Short mmCIF file of C-alpha atoms in Angstrom, two decimals:
data_model
loop_
_atom_site.label_atom_id
_atom_site.label_comp_id
_atom_site.label_asym_id
_atom_site.label_seq_id
_atom_site.Cartn_x
_atom_site.Cartn_y
_atom_site.Cartn_z
CA UNK A 53 110.65 46.31 89.45
CA UNK A 54 112.97 45.35 92.18
CA UNK A 55 114.10 47.89 94.77
CA UNK A 56 117.62 47.89 93.35
CA UNK A 57 116.63 48.57 89.72
CA UNK A 58 119.48 50.09 87.71
CA UNK A 59 119.30 53.71 86.43
CA UNK A 60 118.63 52.69 82.82
CA UNK A 61 115.66 50.59 83.89
CA UNK A 62 114.46 53.54 85.95
CA UNK A 63 114.87 55.90 82.99
CA UNK A 64 112.89 53.46 80.92
CA UNK A 65 110.06 53.47 83.44
CA UNK A 66 110.01 57.27 83.66
CA UNK A 67 110.20 57.88 79.93
CA UNK A 68 108.44 54.95 78.34
CA UNK A 69 104.91 56.02 79.28
CA UNK A 70 105.41 59.41 77.66
CA UNK A 71 107.01 57.87 74.58
CA UNK A 72 104.29 55.21 74.19
CA UNK A 73 101.62 57.89 74.62
CA UNK A 74 103.07 60.03 71.83
CA UNK A 75 103.74 57.13 69.49
CA UNK A 76 100.21 55.77 69.79
CA UNK A 77 98.99 59.13 68.51
CA UNK A 78 101.60 59.20 65.77
CA UNK A 79 101.29 55.63 64.49
CA UNK A 80 97.78 54.84 65.62
CA UNK A 81 98.49 51.36 66.94
CA UNK A 82 99.24 50.39 70.53
CA UNK A 83 101.36 47.30 69.78
CA UNK A 84 103.42 49.05 67.11
CA UNK A 85 103.99 51.96 69.51
CA UNK A 86 105.03 49.66 72.39
CA UNK A 87 107.44 47.69 70.21
CA UNK A 88 108.94 50.87 68.74
CA UNK A 89 109.63 52.29 72.20
CA UNK A 90 111.25 49.00 73.26
CA UNK A 91 113.43 49.07 70.15
CA UNK A 92 114.38 52.70 70.74
CA UNK A 93 115.55 51.84 74.25
CA UNK A 94 117.58 48.92 72.92
CA UNK A 95 119.28 51.29 70.46
CA UNK A 96 119.84 53.76 73.31
CA UNK A 97 121.60 51.07 75.33
CA UNK A 98 124.26 50.69 72.65
CA UNK A 99 124.43 54.32 71.46
CA UNK A 100 124.32 56.40 74.63
CA UNK A 101 127.43 54.91 76.22
CA UNK A 102 129.36 55.74 73.01
CA UNK A 103 127.80 59.03 71.82
CA UNK A 104 126.86 60.31 75.25
CA UNK A 105 123.41 60.61 76.84
CA UNK A 106 121.24 63.14 74.96
CA UNK A 107 119.97 66.20 76.84
CA UNK A 108 116.34 65.32 76.35
CA UNK A 109 116.30 61.53 76.60
CA UNK A 110 112.52 61.27 76.24
CA UNK A 111 112.55 63.29 73.01
CA UNK A 112 115.36 61.13 71.65
CA UNK A 113 113.36 57.96 72.42
CA UNK A 114 110.24 59.35 70.77
CA UNK A 115 112.07 60.45 67.61
CA UNK A 116 113.93 57.15 67.33
CA UNK A 117 110.83 55.13 68.11
CA UNK A 118 108.78 57.06 65.58
CA UNK A 119 111.33 56.31 62.84
CA UNK A 120 111.30 52.60 63.73
CA UNK A 121 107.52 52.49 63.83
CA UNK A 122 107.06 54.20 60.48
CA UNK A 123 109.72 51.97 58.91
CA UNK A 124 107.91 48.94 60.18
CA UNK A 125 104.51 50.10 58.97
CA UNK A 126 105.95 50.84 55.51
CA UNK A 127 107.74 47.50 55.44
CA UNK A 128 104.56 45.68 56.28
CA UNK A 129 102.83 47.94 53.74
CA UNK A 130 100.05 48.45 56.20
CA UNK A 131 101.03 52.10 56.13
CA UNK A 132 98.07 54.33 55.75
CA UNK A 133 95.47 51.71 56.51
CA UNK A 134 96.56 51.43 60.11
CA UNK A 135 97.54 55.04 60.28
CA UNK A 136 94.03 56.04 59.32
CA UNK A 137 92.13 54.67 62.24
CA UNK A 138 93.15 56.26 65.50
CA UNK A 139 95.46 58.91 64.25
CA UNK A 140 94.33 62.48 64.16
CA UNK A 141 95.44 65.05 61.63
CA UNK A 142 99.06 65.82 62.48
CA UNK A 143 100.15 62.17 62.45
CA UNK A 144 103.30 62.37 60.44
CA UNK A 145 104.41 65.85 61.41
CA UNK A 146 107.51 66.13 63.53
CA UNK A 147 106.30 65.10 66.97
CA UNK A 148 108.81 67.29 68.76
CA UNK A 149 108.07 70.58 67.12
CA UNK A 150 107.22 72.76 70.11
CA UNK A 151 105.73 71.21 73.17
CA UNK A 152 104.02 74.06 74.95
CA UNK A 153 100.42 74.55 76.00
CA UNK A 154 97.96 73.44 73.36
CA UNK A 155 100.45 71.22 71.54
CA UNK A 156 99.05 67.73 70.98
CA UNK A 157 102.02 66.09 72.63
CA UNK A 158 101.28 67.73 75.93
CA UNK A 159 98.00 65.88 75.98
CA UNK A 160 99.28 62.50 74.83
CA UNK A 161 99.62 61.06 78.32
CA UNK A 162 96.17 62.36 79.15
CA UNK A 163 94.77 60.68 76.01
CA UNK A 164 96.52 57.49 77.06
CA UNK A 165 95.18 57.39 80.60
CA UNK A 166 91.63 58.14 79.45
CA UNK A 167 91.92 55.36 76.88
CA UNK A 168 93.35 52.89 79.41
CA UNK A 169 90.58 53.74 81.88
CA UNK A 170 87.74 53.87 79.37
CA UNK A 171 84.51 52.77 81.09
CA UNK A 172 83.94 50.21 78.30
CA UNK A 173 86.90 48.23 79.72
CA UNK A 174 86.61 46.27 82.95
CA UNK A 175 88.44 47.49 86.04
CA UNK A 176 91.12 44.77 85.92
CA UNK A 177 91.88 45.68 82.32
CA UNK A 178 91.97 49.40 83.15
CA UNK A 179 94.48 48.92 85.94
CA UNK A 180 96.63 46.50 83.93
CA UNK A 181 96.73 48.76 80.87
CA UNK A 182 97.56 51.82 82.97
CA UNK A 183 100.49 50.07 84.65
CA UNK A 184 101.70 48.53 81.40
CA UNK A 185 101.37 51.44 78.98
CA UNK A 186 101.61 54.53 81.17
CA UNK A 187 103.71 53.07 83.98
CA UNK A 188 106.03 51.15 81.66
CA UNK A 189 105.87 48.00 83.81
CA UNK A 190 106.62 44.70 82.14
CA UNK A 191 103.70 42.28 81.83
CA UNK A 192 105.50 40.02 84.33
CA UNK A 193 105.60 42.87 86.87
CA UNK A 194 101.94 43.76 86.37
CA UNK A 195 101.07 40.10 86.89
CA UNK A 196 103.10 39.94 90.10
CA UNK A 197 101.45 43.08 91.41
CA UNK A 198 98.02 41.49 91.13
CA UNK A 199 99.01 37.96 92.08
CA UNK A 200 98.08 36.36 88.78
CA UNK A 201 100.09 34.21 86.41
CA UNK A 202 102.06 36.06 83.77
CA UNK A 203 100.16 34.21 81.03
CA UNK A 204 96.84 35.28 82.56
CA UNK A 205 97.95 38.90 82.67
CA UNK A 206 99.31 38.73 79.13
CA UNK A 207 95.93 37.43 77.99
CA UNK A 208 94.11 40.17 79.87
CA UNK A 209 96.28 42.82 78.20
CA UNK A 210 95.86 41.29 74.75
CA UNK A 211 92.09 41.15 75.15
CA UNK A 212 91.93 44.76 76.37
CA UNK A 213 94.06 46.02 73.49
CA UNK A 214 91.98 44.01 71.04
CA UNK A 215 88.82 45.60 72.38
CA UNK A 216 90.30 49.09 72.07
CA UNK A 217 91.14 48.33 68.45
CA UNK A 218 88.01 46.48 67.35
CA UNK A 219 85.47 48.58 69.20
CA UNK A 220 87.34 51.76 68.12
CA UNK A 221 87.85 53.26 71.56
CA UNK A 222 89.11 56.72 70.61
CA UNK A 223 92.49 58.18 71.49
CA UNK A 224 91.38 61.54 72.74
CA UNK A 225 90.90 63.65 75.83
CA UNK A 226 87.20 63.66 76.75
CA UNK A 227 85.35 66.97 76.56
CA UNK A 228 84.53 68.82 79.76
CA UNK A 229 80.93 67.62 79.90
CA UNK A 230 82.09 63.99 79.80
CA UNK A 231 84.46 64.32 82.74
CA UNK A 232 82.00 63.50 85.53
CA UNK A 233 81.62 60.11 83.80
CA UNK A 234 85.20 59.65 82.58
CA UNK A 235 87.39 60.94 85.42
CA UNK A 236 86.23 58.58 88.23
CA UNK A 237 87.59 55.39 86.57
CA UNK A 238 90.97 57.10 86.05
CA UNK A 239 91.17 58.04 89.73
CA UNK A 240 89.85 54.65 90.81
CA UNK A 241 92.59 52.88 88.83
CA UNK A 242 95.31 54.96 90.48
CA UNK A 243 93.75 54.37 93.90
CA UNK A 244 93.62 50.60 93.23
CA UNK A 245 97.28 50.60 92.21
CA UNK A 246 98.22 52.37 95.44
CA UNK A 247 96.16 49.98 97.54
CA UNK A 248 97.61 46.93 95.82
CA UNK A 249 101.00 48.16 97.01
CA UNK A 250 99.89 49.31 100.46
CA UNK A 251 97.93 46.22 101.50
CA UNK A 252 100.96 44.09 100.80
CA UNK A 253 103.48 46.32 102.56
CA UNK A 254 103.32 43.83 105.39
CA UNK A 255 104.14 40.89 103.17
CA UNK A 256 107.63 39.61 102.51
CA UNK A 257 107.50 40.56 98.84
CA UNK A 258 109.21 43.90 99.08
CA UNK A 259 109.16 44.68 95.39
CA UNK A 260 105.44 45.25 95.61
CA UNK A 261 105.91 48.39 97.66
CA UNK A 262 106.99 50.16 94.52
CA UNK A 263 103.36 50.12 93.39
CA UNK A 264 102.59 52.82 95.96
CA UNK A 265 105.25 55.08 94.51
CA UNK A 266 104.10 54.24 90.99
CA UNK A 267 100.52 55.26 91.90
CA UNK A 268 101.77 58.54 93.37
CA UNK A 269 103.86 59.17 90.26
CA UNK A 270 100.80 58.55 88.04
CA UNK A 271 98.64 60.76 90.25
CA UNK A 272 101.21 63.57 90.11
CA UNK A 273 101.23 63.20 86.33
CA UNK A 274 97.43 63.46 86.12
CA UNK A 275 97.55 66.42 88.50
CA UNK A 276 100.10 68.20 86.29
CA UNK A 277 97.82 67.63 83.31
CA UNK A 278 94.61 68.65 85.10
CA UNK A 279 95.87 71.04 87.77
CA UNK A 280 92.51 72.55 88.59
CA UNK A 281 90.45 69.36 88.99
CA UNK A 282 89.52 69.17 92.72
CA UNK A 283 89.14 65.40 92.87
CA UNK A 284 92.57 64.89 91.29
CA UNK A 285 94.05 67.12 93.99
CA UNK A 286 91.98 65.24 96.57
CA UNK A 287 93.28 61.86 95.45
CA UNK A 288 96.89 63.05 95.38
CA UNK A 289 96.51 64.53 98.88
CA UNK A 290 94.95 61.28 100.11
CA UNK A 291 97.80 59.20 98.69
CA UNK A 292 100.42 61.55 100.14
CA UNK A 293 98.90 61.51 103.63
CA UNK A 294 98.63 57.72 103.52
CA UNK A 295 102.17 57.42 102.19
CA UNK A 296 103.51 59.73 104.91
CA UNK A 297 102.66 57.08 107.51
CA UNK A 298 103.42 53.93 105.55
CA UNK A 299 106.76 53.26 107.23
CA UNK A 300 105.18 53.53 110.71
CA UNK A 301 102.31 51.16 109.89
CA UNK A 302 104.53 48.10 110.14
CA UNK A 303 106.56 46.98 113.16
CA UNK A 304 110.02 45.45 112.85
CA UNK A 305 108.50 41.94 113.03
CA UNK A 306 106.19 42.75 110.11
CA UNK A 307 103.00 43.12 112.14
CA UNK A 308 100.61 46.00 111.76
CA UNK A 309 100.79 49.11 113.97
CA UNK A 310 97.50 50.90 114.63
CA UNK A 311 97.15 54.64 114.11
CA UNK A 312 96.85 54.97 117.90
CA UNK A 313 100.32 53.45 118.42
CA UNK A 314 102.23 54.81 115.45
CA UNK A 315 105.38 56.90 115.99
CA UNK A 316 103.96 60.21 114.80
CA UNK A 317 107.38 61.84 114.86
CA UNK A 318 108.41 59.49 112.04
CA UNK A 319 105.59 60.50 109.73
CA UNK A 320 106.97 62.12 106.58
CA UNK A 321 106.48 65.84 107.22
CA UNK A 322 107.22 66.89 103.64
CA UNK A 323 104.48 64.64 102.22
CA UNK A 324 102.03 65.88 104.87
CA UNK A 325 102.80 69.49 104.06
CA UNK A 326 102.28 68.83 100.36
CA UNK A 327 98.98 67.12 101.17
CA UNK A 328 97.73 70.08 103.21
CA UNK A 329 98.66 72.49 100.44
CA UNK A 330 96.66 70.46 97.91
CA UNK A 331 93.53 70.59 100.05
CA UNK A 332 93.68 74.19 101.09
CA UNK A 333 91.83 76.23 98.44
CA UNK A 334 88.27 75.04 99.08
CA UNK A 335 86.00 73.00 101.33
CA UNK A 336 86.12 69.29 100.45
CA UNK A 337 83.25 68.09 98.27
CA UNK A 338 84.09 64.91 96.33
CA UNK A 339 84.83 61.52 97.87
CA UNK A 340 88.63 61.71 97.47
CA UNK A 341 88.78 65.24 98.87
CA UNK A 342 86.71 64.12 101.85
CA UNK A 343 88.89 61.09 102.51
CA UNK A 344 91.95 63.30 102.19
CA UNK A 345 90.42 65.83 104.60
CA UNK A 346 89.93 63.04 107.16
CA UNK A 347 93.56 62.00 106.77
CA UNK A 348 94.56 65.67 107.09
CA UNK A 349 92.90 65.79 110.52
CA UNK A 350 94.92 62.74 111.62
CA UNK A 351 98.10 64.20 110.16
CA UNK A 352 97.57 67.44 112.12
CA UNK A 353 97.12 65.74 115.49
CA UNK A 354 100.35 65.59 117.50
CA UNK A 355 99.00 62.70 119.58
CA UNK A 356 96.14 60.24 119.10
CA UNK A 357 94.27 61.90 121.99
CA UNK A 358 94.52 65.33 120.37
CA UNK A 359 92.71 64.14 117.23
CA UNK A 360 89.73 66.35 116.36
CA UNK A 361 87.22 63.47 116.30
CA UNK A 362 84.08 65.63 115.97
CA UNK A 363 85.55 67.06 112.74
CA UNK A 364 86.19 63.52 111.48
CA UNK A 365 82.63 62.46 112.29
CA UNK A 366 81.38 65.50 110.38
CA UNK A 367 83.51 64.58 107.33
CA UNK A 368 82.19 61.00 107.41
CA UNK A 369 78.66 62.42 107.53
CA UNK A 370 79.42 64.30 104.32
CA UNK A 371 80.82 61.12 102.77
CA UNK A 372 77.68 59.20 103.69
CA UNK A 373 75.64 61.75 101.78
CA UNK A 374 77.61 60.95 98.60
CA UNK A 375 78.14 57.23 99.15
CA UNK A 376 75.99 55.64 101.86
CA UNK A 377 78.02 52.43 102.18
CA UNK A 378 78.29 50.27 105.32
CA UNK A 379 82.11 50.56 105.34
CA UNK A 380 81.89 54.35 105.58
CA UNK A 381 79.16 54.01 108.22
CA UNK A 382 81.49 51.73 110.20
CA UNK A 383 84.36 54.20 110.02
CA UNK A 384 82.04 56.95 111.14
CA UNK A 385 80.95 54.80 114.09
CA UNK A 386 84.60 54.24 115.08
CA UNK A 387 85.26 58.00 115.04
CA UNK A 388 82.06 58.62 116.99
CA UNK A 389 83.24 56.05 119.53
CA UNK A 390 86.17 58.31 120.36
CA UNK A 391 83.68 61.07 121.22
CA UNK A 392 80.68 59.18 122.62
CA UNK A 393 82.31 56.00 123.94
CA UNK A 394 82.63 52.39 122.73
CA UNK A 395 79.09 51.31 123.72
CA UNK A 396 77.54 53.84 121.35
CA UNK A 397 79.97 52.83 118.59
CA UNK A 398 79.29 49.12 119.07
CA UNK A 399 75.54 49.63 118.80
CA UNK A 400 76.05 51.39 115.45
CA UNK A 401 78.56 48.82 114.16
CA UNK A 402 76.38 45.85 115.13
CA UNK A 403 73.58 47.23 112.98
CA UNK A 404 75.75 47.01 109.84
CA UNK A 405 75.72 44.12 107.41
CA UNK A 406 79.43 43.52 106.95
CA UNK A 407 79.83 39.87 107.97
CA UNK A 408 82.45 38.96 105.31
CA UNK A 409 84.65 42.02 106.03
CA UNK A 410 87.54 41.26 108.42
CA UNK A 411 87.75 44.85 109.66
CA UNK A 412 84.11 44.65 110.77
CA UNK A 413 85.06 41.84 113.16
CA UNK A 414 88.33 43.53 114.14
CA UNK A 415 86.40 46.71 114.95
CA UNK A 416 83.81 44.81 117.00
CA UNK A 417 86.62 42.99 118.82
CA UNK A 418 88.33 46.25 119.77
CA UNK A 419 85.08 47.83 120.99
CA UNK A 420 84.10 44.71 122.97
CA UNK A 421 87.55 44.65 124.55
CA UNK A 422 87.21 48.26 125.61
CA UNK A 423 83.83 47.42 127.12
CA UNK A 424 85.39 44.60 129.16
CA UNK A 425 83.46 41.88 127.26
CA UNK A 426 86.57 39.74 126.76
CA UNK A 427 84.92 36.46 125.68
CA UNK A 428 82.95 38.19 122.94
CA UNK A 429 86.06 40.14 121.97
CA UNK A 430 88.11 36.93 121.68
CA UNK A 431 85.53 35.35 119.40
CA UNK A 432 85.46 38.46 117.19
CA UNK A 433 89.29 38.52 116.97
CA UNK A 434 89.25 34.86 115.93
CA UNK A 435 86.77 35.52 113.12
CA UNK A 436 88.69 38.64 112.04
CA UNK A 437 92.02 36.75 111.95
CA UNK A 438 90.51 33.97 109.86
CA UNK A 439 89.34 36.56 107.28
CA UNK A 440 92.49 38.75 107.29
CA UNK A 441 93.87 39.41 103.78
CA UNK A 442 97.56 39.32 104.73
CA UNK A 443 99.82 37.49 107.14
CA UNK A 444 100.83 40.77 108.80
CA UNK A 445 97.25 41.62 109.60
CA UNK A 446 96.48 38.10 110.74
CA UNK A 447 99.51 38.14 113.08
CA UNK A 448 98.42 41.48 114.47
CA UNK A 449 94.93 40.18 115.25
CA UNK A 450 96.24 36.96 116.81
CA UNK A 451 98.61 39.00 119.02
CA UNK A 452 95.64 41.07 120.18
CA UNK A 453 93.73 37.88 120.90
CA UNK A 454 96.61 36.61 123.08
CA UNK A 455 96.72 39.90 124.99
CA UNK A 456 93.13 39.31 126.11
CA UNK A 457 94.09 36.30 128.17
CA UNK B 23 83.13 55.86 60.00
CA UNK B 24 82.58 52.55 61.76
CA UNK B 25 79.45 50.46 61.94
CA UNK B 26 77.91 49.37 65.22
CA UNK B 27 75.05 47.10 66.17
CA UNK B 28 72.99 48.41 69.06
CA UNK B 29 70.87 45.50 70.18
CA UNK B 30 67.91 45.90 72.47
CA UNK B 31 67.67 43.19 75.11
CA UNK B 32 64.36 42.69 76.85
CA UNK B 33 63.03 40.45 79.58
CA UNK B 34 59.79 38.58 78.78
CA UNK B 35 56.74 40.74 79.38
CA UNK B 36 58.92 43.83 79.66
CA UNK B 37 57.70 45.23 76.37
CA UNK B 38 55.03 47.70 75.51
CA UNK B 39 52.26 45.07 75.18
CA UNK B 40 51.76 45.19 78.91
CA UNK B 41 51.56 48.99 79.01
CA UNK B 42 48.37 51.03 79.23
CA UNK B 43 47.57 52.56 75.79
CA UNK B 44 48.53 56.14 76.68
CA UNK B 45 51.92 55.01 78.04
CA UNK B 46 52.49 52.94 74.92
CA UNK B 47 51.68 55.98 72.82
CA UNK B 48 54.20 58.10 74.76
CA UNK B 49 56.87 55.40 74.44
CA UNK B 50 56.36 55.17 70.68
CA UNK B 51 56.62 58.93 70.35
CA UNK B 52 59.93 58.97 72.22
CA UNK B 53 61.33 56.23 70.02
CA UNK B 54 60.07 57.93 66.85
CA UNK B 55 61.69 61.22 67.88
CA UNK B 56 64.98 59.44 68.55
CA UNK B 57 64.89 57.63 65.22
CA UNK B 58 64.33 60.94 63.44
CA UNK B 59 67.32 62.37 65.32
CA UNK B 60 69.43 59.37 64.30
CA UNK B 61 68.45 59.77 60.64
CA UNK B 62 69.11 63.52 60.65
CA UNK B 63 72.44 62.98 62.41
CA UNK B 64 73.50 60.57 59.65
CA UNK B 65 73.87 57.72 62.14
CA UNK B 66 70.95 55.47 61.20
CA UNK B 67 71.58 52.74 58.65
CA UNK B 68 68.80 50.32 59.48
CA UNK B 69 66.62 49.38 62.41
CA UNK B 70 63.97 46.87 63.26
CA UNK B 71 61.90 45.39 65.98
CA UNK B 72 61.64 41.61 66.14
CA UNK B 73 58.55 39.50 66.80
CA UNK B 74 58.23 37.60 70.08
CA UNK B 75 61.08 35.12 70.72
CA UNK B 76 58.71 32.15 70.94
CA UNK B 77 57.94 32.66 67.25
CA UNK B 78 61.57 31.90 66.32
CA UNK B 79 62.68 28.81 64.39
CA UNK B 80 66.19 27.36 64.41
CA UNK B 81 67.58 25.49 61.41
CA UNK B 82 70.79 23.46 61.61
CA UNK B 83 72.68 20.68 59.90
CA UNK B 84 72.92 17.48 61.86
CA UNK B 85 74.80 14.60 60.25
CA UNK B 86 73.87 15.78 56.77
CA UNK B 87 70.21 16.22 57.62
CA UNK B 88 68.47 19.54 58.03
CA UNK B 89 67.01 19.85 61.48
CA UNK B 90 64.30 22.41 62.09
CA UNK B 91 63.27 23.20 65.66
CA UNK B 92 60.65 25.45 67.15
CA UNK B 93 61.86 28.16 69.54
CA UNK B 94 64.90 30.35 70.10
CA UNK B 95 68.53 29.25 69.76
CA UNK B 96 69.64 29.87 73.32
CA UNK B 97 67.29 29.98 76.28
CA UNK B 98 68.05 32.99 78.46
CA UNK B 99 66.24 35.44 80.67
CA UNK B 100 66.60 38.25 78.16
CA UNK B 101 66.07 38.01 74.43
CA UNK B 102 66.97 40.08 71.42
CA UNK B 103 63.96 42.30 70.89
CA UNK B 104 65.24 44.61 68.18
CA UNK B 105 68.27 46.45 66.95
CA UNK B 106 69.72 49.57 65.41
CA UNK B 107 72.47 49.39 62.85
CA UNK B 108 74.30 52.70 62.99
CA UNK B 109 77.46 54.34 61.75
CA UNK B 110 79.59 56.35 64.16
CA UNK B 111 83.07 57.82 64.33
CA UNK B 112 84.18 55.76 67.32
CA UNK B 113 82.93 53.87 70.38
CA UNK B 114 82.24 57.06 72.31
CA UNK B 115 79.91 58.30 69.58
CA UNK B 116 78.20 54.88 69.42
CA UNK B 117 77.81 54.82 73.22
CA UNK B 118 76.27 58.28 72.98
CA UNK B 119 73.52 56.90 70.71
CA UNK B 120 73.14 53.79 72.88
CA UNK B 121 72.59 56.06 75.86
CA UNK B 122 69.71 57.75 74.02
CA UNK B 123 68.25 54.42 72.86
CA UNK B 124 68.24 52.90 76.34
CA UNK B 125 66.55 56.04 77.68
CA UNK B 126 63.86 55.83 75.00
CA UNK B 127 63.15 52.09 75.09
CA UNK B 128 63.85 51.47 78.77
CA UNK B 129 65.88 48.32 78.09
CA UNK B 130 69.62 47.65 78.22
CA UNK B 131 71.50 48.07 74.94
CA UNK B 132 74.48 45.99 73.86
CA UNK B 133 76.93 47.85 71.62
CA UNK B 134 79.19 45.92 69.25
CA UNK B 135 81.38 47.12 66.44
CA UNK B 136 81.25 45.40 63.07
CA UNK B 137 84.42 43.62 62.12
CA UNK B 138 86.54 45.48 59.59
CA UNK B 139 88.49 43.23 57.22
CA UNK B 140 92.25 44.00 57.37
CA UNK B 141 93.33 46.71 54.95
CA UNK B 142 89.83 48.13 54.59
#
């Protein structure tokens, strides 16, 4: 998924998830569905330039893929035996007959994401399957996104698909009462995909940035399928606010730019507006809505000094009620520091057990610096730099360390 | 319908032998109620509780000789204490029963599907 991917590749990415989702329902087998969609795109490559591009390319791919898949199943005379397992009633009916509300096809992508993010699969498998099947990324690309060998990723995908098949993980949309248990892993997978892209924005591997856009695309898809689910709106808002500032988070030399120093005028106003609109209807309750609400406060402040810190502290307090983790407590302490001063913040941060976390040391370093305790600050910057997850962040911390002298 | 093994894994001493009699009684009642529910729901195929793991015997072939040893096959903190063999539509249905079993017996439950021969 290079930045300069050609339009056909792009079309494949956009349409393949939908086609795979429908074909899994129709043929009842993930591998057969994936292969059929691949074949359909190969046929498209030779046919479309001659016959012209069809109006509804996705429908064309699904119809062609379905024919290929059924041919293959008949040829291998597995036919009904495979078709019996996952497939629901309308398996062999025309998949394109009407596609409005209530039609099974509308829910295919929802079935697919709930299957990919089934809690019986581990998180790595959930994320990999989501990117592969719903995002249409090649195994090689999924591997690159998570810094593992292609063979390792291929194995991970094979194992996950084998578990879905042998344990009979169903291809269905969970019922309402199951959602509190089933929705969080879906949202967590999308969030992880975004973060995998965002944490490496500072690296030299530019192709990885696409993961952020892929996560937003997936989140928009889930939102369109579950428009009323507050946490889905919350996650989408959070991603949009974060994305609105991504370009200003990195300086020309690749080092990190703190929120305090970012060029606010360059934040993407359209994304921010969309984020605000998603949050508006009700007071934030779930963890993603709360995180989004915090980002909304930052997005609304014209300057760092104008930030409504007491509001942010209040939102972190609400988050601590849901998830009392030391990382959230640290972020609350940082916000409180802007209201009550660095000494108060440092006292709170020092009480946390976050030794292995580089941002814990970076936070301490910043607070110590502001308190004029430069030797302690230098030591904290050194520890933070040694634990930094990317070169960009390490460079940033080392630059800060040099400024102390 | 697919078949699943729900196995009950228990730590030593974590069974009902160490409970006061009235608690043991209540635990048995919960399990009995669940087993009735499983039978009435058409899920139950077979179930059983095993004797203590130190009563196990392992038999194996070693260089053409039969070797019989006292004790369990693999030493581990938890041991297989019992199991339910159920039939269920899919993993979600099986996990639903496992959820009820773990609530009733207070031990973790491992859920595994039975292998279906190809073409079955």
